[in-house]
PDB file of C-alpha atoms in Angstrom:
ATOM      1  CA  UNK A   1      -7.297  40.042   2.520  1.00 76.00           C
ATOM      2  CA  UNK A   2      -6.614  42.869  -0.155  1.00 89.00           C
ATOM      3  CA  UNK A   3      -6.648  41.093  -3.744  1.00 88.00           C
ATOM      4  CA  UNK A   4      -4.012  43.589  -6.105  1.00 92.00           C
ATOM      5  CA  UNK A   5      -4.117  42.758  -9.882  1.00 92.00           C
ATOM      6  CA  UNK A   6      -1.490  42.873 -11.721  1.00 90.00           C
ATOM      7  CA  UNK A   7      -0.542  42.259 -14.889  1.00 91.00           C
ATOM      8  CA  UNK A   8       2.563  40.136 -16.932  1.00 90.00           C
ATOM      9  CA  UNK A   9       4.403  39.873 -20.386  1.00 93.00           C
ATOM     10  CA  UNK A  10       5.460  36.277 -21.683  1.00 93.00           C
ATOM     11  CA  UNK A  11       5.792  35.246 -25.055  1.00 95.00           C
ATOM     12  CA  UNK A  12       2.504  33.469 -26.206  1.00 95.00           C
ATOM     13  CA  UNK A  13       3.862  29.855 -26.583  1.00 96.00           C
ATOM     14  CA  UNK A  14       4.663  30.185 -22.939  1.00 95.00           C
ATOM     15  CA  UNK A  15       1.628  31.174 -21.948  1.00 95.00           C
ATOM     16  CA  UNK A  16      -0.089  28.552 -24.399  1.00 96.00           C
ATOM     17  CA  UNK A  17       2.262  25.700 -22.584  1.00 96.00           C
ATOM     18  CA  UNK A  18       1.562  27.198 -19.136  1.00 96.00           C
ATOM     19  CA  UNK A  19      -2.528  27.376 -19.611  1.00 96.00           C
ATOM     20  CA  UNK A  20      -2.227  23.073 -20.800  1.00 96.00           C
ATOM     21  CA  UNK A  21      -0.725  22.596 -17.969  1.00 96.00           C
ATOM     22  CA  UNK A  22      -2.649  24.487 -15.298  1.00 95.00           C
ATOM     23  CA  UNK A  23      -5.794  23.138 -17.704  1.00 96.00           C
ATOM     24  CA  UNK A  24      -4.548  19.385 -16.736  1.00 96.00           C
ATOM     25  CA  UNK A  25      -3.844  19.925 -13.238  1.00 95.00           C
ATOM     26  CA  UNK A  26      -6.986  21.082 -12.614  1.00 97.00           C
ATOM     27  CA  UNK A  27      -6.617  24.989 -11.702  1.00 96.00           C
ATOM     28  CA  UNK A  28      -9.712  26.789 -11.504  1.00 94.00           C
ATOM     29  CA  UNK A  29      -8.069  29.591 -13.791  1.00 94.00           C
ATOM     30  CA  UNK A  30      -4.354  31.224 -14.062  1.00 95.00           C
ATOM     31  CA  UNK A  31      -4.420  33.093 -10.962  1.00 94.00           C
ATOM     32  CA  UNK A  32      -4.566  30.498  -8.665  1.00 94.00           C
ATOM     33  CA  UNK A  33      -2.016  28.924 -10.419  1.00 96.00           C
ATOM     34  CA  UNK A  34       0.429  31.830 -10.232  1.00 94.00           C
ATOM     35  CA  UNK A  35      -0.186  31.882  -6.385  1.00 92.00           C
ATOM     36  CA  UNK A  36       0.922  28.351  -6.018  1.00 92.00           C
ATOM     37  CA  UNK A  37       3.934  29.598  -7.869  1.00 93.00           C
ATOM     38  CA  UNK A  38       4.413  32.136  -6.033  1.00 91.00           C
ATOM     39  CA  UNK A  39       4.115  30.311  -2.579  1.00 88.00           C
ATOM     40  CA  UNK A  40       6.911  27.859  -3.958  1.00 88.00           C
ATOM     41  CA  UNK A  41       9.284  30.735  -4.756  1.00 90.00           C
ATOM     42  CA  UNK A  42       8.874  31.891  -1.341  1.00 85.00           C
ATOM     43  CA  UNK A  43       9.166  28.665   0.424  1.00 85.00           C
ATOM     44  CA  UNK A  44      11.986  27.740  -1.787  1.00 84.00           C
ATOM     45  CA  UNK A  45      13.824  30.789  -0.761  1.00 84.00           C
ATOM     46  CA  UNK A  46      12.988  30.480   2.950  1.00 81.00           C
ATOM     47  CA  UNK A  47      14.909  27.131   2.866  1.00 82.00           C
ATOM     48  CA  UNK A  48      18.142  28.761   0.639  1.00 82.00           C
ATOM     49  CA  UNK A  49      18.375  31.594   3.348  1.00 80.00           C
ATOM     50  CA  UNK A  50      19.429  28.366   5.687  1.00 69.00           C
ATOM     51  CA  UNK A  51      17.861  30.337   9.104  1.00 67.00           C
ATOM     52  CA  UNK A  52      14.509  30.642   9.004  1.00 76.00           C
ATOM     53  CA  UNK A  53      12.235  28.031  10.586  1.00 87.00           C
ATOM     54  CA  UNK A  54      10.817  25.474   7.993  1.00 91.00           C
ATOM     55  CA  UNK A  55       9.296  22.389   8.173  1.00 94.00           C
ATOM     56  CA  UNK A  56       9.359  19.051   5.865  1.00 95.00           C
ATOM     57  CA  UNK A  57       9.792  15.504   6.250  1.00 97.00           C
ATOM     58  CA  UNK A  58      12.600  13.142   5.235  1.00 97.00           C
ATOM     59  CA  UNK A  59      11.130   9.725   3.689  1.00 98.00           C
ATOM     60  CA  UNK A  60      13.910   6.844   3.232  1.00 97.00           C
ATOM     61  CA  UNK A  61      13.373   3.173   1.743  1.00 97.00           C
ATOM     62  CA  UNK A  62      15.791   0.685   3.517  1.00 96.00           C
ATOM     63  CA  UNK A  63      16.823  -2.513   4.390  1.00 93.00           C
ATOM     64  CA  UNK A  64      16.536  -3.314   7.391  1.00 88.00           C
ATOM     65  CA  UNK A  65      18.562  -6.396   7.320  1.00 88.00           C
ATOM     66  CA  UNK A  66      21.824  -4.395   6.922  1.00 82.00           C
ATOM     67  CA  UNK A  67      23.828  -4.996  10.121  1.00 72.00           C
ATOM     68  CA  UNK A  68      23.764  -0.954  11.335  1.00 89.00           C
ATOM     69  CA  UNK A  69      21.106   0.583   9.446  1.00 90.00           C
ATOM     70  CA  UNK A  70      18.034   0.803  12.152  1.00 90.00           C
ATOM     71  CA  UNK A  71      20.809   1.410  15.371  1.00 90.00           C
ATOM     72  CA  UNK A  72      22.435   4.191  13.208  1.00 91.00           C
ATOM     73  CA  UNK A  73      18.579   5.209  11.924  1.00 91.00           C
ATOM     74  CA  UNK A  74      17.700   5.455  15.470  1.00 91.00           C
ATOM     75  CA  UNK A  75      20.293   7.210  17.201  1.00 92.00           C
ATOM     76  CA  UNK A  76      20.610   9.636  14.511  1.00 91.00           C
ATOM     77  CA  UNK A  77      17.002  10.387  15.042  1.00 89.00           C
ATOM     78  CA  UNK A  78      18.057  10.977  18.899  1.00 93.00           C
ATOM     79  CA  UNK A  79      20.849  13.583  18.165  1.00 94.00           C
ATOM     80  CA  UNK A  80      18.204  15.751  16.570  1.00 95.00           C
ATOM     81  CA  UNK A  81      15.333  15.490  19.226  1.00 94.00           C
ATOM     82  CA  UNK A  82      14.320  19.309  18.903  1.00 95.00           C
ATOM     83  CA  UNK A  83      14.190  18.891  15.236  1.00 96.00           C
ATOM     84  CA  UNK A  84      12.000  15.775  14.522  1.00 96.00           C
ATOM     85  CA  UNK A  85       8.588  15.807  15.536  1.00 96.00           C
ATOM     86  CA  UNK A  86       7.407  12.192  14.681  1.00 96.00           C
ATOM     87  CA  UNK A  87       8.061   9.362  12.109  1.00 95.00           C
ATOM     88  CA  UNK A  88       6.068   6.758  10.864  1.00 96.00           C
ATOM     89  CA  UNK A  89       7.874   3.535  10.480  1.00 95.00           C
ATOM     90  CA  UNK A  90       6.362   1.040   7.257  1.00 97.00           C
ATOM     91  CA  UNK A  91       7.348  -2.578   6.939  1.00 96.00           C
ATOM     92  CA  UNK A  92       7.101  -2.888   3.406  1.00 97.00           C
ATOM     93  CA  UNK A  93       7.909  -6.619   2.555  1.00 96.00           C
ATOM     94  CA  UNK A  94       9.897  -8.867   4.611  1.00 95.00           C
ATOM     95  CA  UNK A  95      13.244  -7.128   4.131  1.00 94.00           C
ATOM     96  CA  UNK A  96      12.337  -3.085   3.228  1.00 96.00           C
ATOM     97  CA  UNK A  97      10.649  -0.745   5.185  1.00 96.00           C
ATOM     98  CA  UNK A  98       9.808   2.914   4.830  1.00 97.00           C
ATOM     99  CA  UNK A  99      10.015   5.741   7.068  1.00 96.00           C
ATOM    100  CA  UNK A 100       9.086   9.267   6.945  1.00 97.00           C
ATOM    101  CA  UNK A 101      11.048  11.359   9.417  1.00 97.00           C
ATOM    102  CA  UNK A 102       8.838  14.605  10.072  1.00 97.00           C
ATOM    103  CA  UNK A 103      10.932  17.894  10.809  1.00 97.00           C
ATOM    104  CA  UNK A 104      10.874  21.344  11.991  1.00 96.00           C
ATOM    105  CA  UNK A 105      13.655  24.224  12.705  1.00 94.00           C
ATOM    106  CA  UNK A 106      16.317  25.747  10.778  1.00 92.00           C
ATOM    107  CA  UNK A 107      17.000  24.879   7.161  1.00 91.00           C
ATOM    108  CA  UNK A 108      20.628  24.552   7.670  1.00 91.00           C
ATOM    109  CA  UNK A 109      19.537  22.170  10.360  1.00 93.00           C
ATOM    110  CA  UNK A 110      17.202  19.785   8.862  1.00 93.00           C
ATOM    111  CA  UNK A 111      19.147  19.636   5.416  1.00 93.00           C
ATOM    112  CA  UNK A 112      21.991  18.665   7.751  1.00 94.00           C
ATOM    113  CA  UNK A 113      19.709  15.821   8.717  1.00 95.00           C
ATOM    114  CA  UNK A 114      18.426  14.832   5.942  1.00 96.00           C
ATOM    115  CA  UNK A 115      21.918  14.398   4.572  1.00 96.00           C
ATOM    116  CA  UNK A 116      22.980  12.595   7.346  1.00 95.00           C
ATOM    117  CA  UNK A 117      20.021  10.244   7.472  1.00 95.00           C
ATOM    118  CA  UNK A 118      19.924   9.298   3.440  1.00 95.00           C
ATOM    119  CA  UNK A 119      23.709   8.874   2.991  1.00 93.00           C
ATOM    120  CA  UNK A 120      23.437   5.927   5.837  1.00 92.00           C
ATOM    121  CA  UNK A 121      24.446   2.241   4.456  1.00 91.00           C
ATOM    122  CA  UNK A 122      21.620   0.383   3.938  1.00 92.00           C
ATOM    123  CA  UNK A 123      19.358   3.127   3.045  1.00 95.00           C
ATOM    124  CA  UNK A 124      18.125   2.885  -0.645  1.00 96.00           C
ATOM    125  CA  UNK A 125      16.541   5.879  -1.666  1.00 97.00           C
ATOM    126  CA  UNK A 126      15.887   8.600   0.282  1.00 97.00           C
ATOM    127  CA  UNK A 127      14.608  12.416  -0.226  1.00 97.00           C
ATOM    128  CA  UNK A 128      13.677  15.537   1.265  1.00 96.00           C
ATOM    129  CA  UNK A 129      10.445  17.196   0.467  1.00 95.00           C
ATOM    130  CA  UNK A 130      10.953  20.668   1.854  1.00 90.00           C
ATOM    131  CA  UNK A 131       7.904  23.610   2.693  1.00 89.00           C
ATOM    132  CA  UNK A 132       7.388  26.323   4.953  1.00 82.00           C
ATOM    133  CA  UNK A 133       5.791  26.471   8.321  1.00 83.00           C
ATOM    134  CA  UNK A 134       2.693  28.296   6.735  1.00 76.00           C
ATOM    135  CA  UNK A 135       3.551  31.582   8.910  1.00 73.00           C
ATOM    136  CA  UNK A 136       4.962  33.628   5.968  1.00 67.00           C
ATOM    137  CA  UNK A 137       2.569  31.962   3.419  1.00 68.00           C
ATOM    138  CA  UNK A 138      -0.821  34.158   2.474  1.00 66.00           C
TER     139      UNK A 138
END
C-alpha cells in the first residue's frame, strides 16, 4: 500500500482540542486518527448514497410481554430474509430482552428495516449502528 503525505490548515485551538482527544482515546499519533476519520466519512456517505451494499446491525430493548411485539418482531424479521444475516436474542430480566438484528444489502433497504423494526409497540429503545462492508475501506 502507497502511504501519500499530505498536509492541512486548521486554526490551532482546533488542532489543540483534536490532539486531547486523539491523546485520550489512545491514538498512536494524528495520522491514524485522521484515517479513522476518514473511513467514517466514507462509510457515512456509502449509506447516504442509499444503493450501495452496507452492512450494520439493528439492536432493540423490548418488552416482551406486550401482546404483538415478538409475532410482529418475528415476522418482520421474515419479510427481510435476504437482508438479515443472524440475531442474537438476550433475556434481560424477567420482562425485557435485547436483540441485535445483524444486516447486509442496500442502505435504502436496511434503514427501511431498521425503521420498521424500532417504531414497533413494545419496543423501547432501539438504534442503528451503520458501517461498510470493508470492500471500499483501505
Amino acid at each position: 500500500m502507497k502511504i501519500t503525505r499530505f498536509g492541512v490548515s486548521v486554526p490551532e485551538e482546533l488542532l489543540e482540542k483534536f490532539d486531547r482527544i486523539i491523546e485520550e482515546k489512545g491514538y498512536v499519533n494524528r495520522s491514524e486518527a485522521i484515517r479513522d476519520m476518514m473511513r467514517d466519512f466514507i462509510v457515512r456517505h456509502e449509506w447516504e448514497q442509499g444503493e450501495g451494499e452496507v452492512a450494520g446491525t439493528i439492536t432493540m430493548l423490548y418488552n416482551h410481554d406486550e401482546a404483538e411485539v415478538v409475532k410482529e418482531l418475528l415476522d418482520l424479521q421474515h419479510d427481510y430474509l435476504e437482508e438479515i444475516i443472524s440475531s442474537i436474542h438476550v433475556h434481560m430480566d424477567e420482562h425485557n430482552c435485547l436483540e441485535v438484528v445483524i444486516v447486509k444489502g442496500k442502505a435504502s433497504r436496511i434503514k427501511e428495516i431498521a425503521d420498521r423494526l424500532l417504531s414497533l409497540k413494545g419496543v423501547k429503545h432501539g438504534k442503528l449502528v451503520m458501517t461498510g462492508t470493508g470492500k471500499e475501506l483501505v
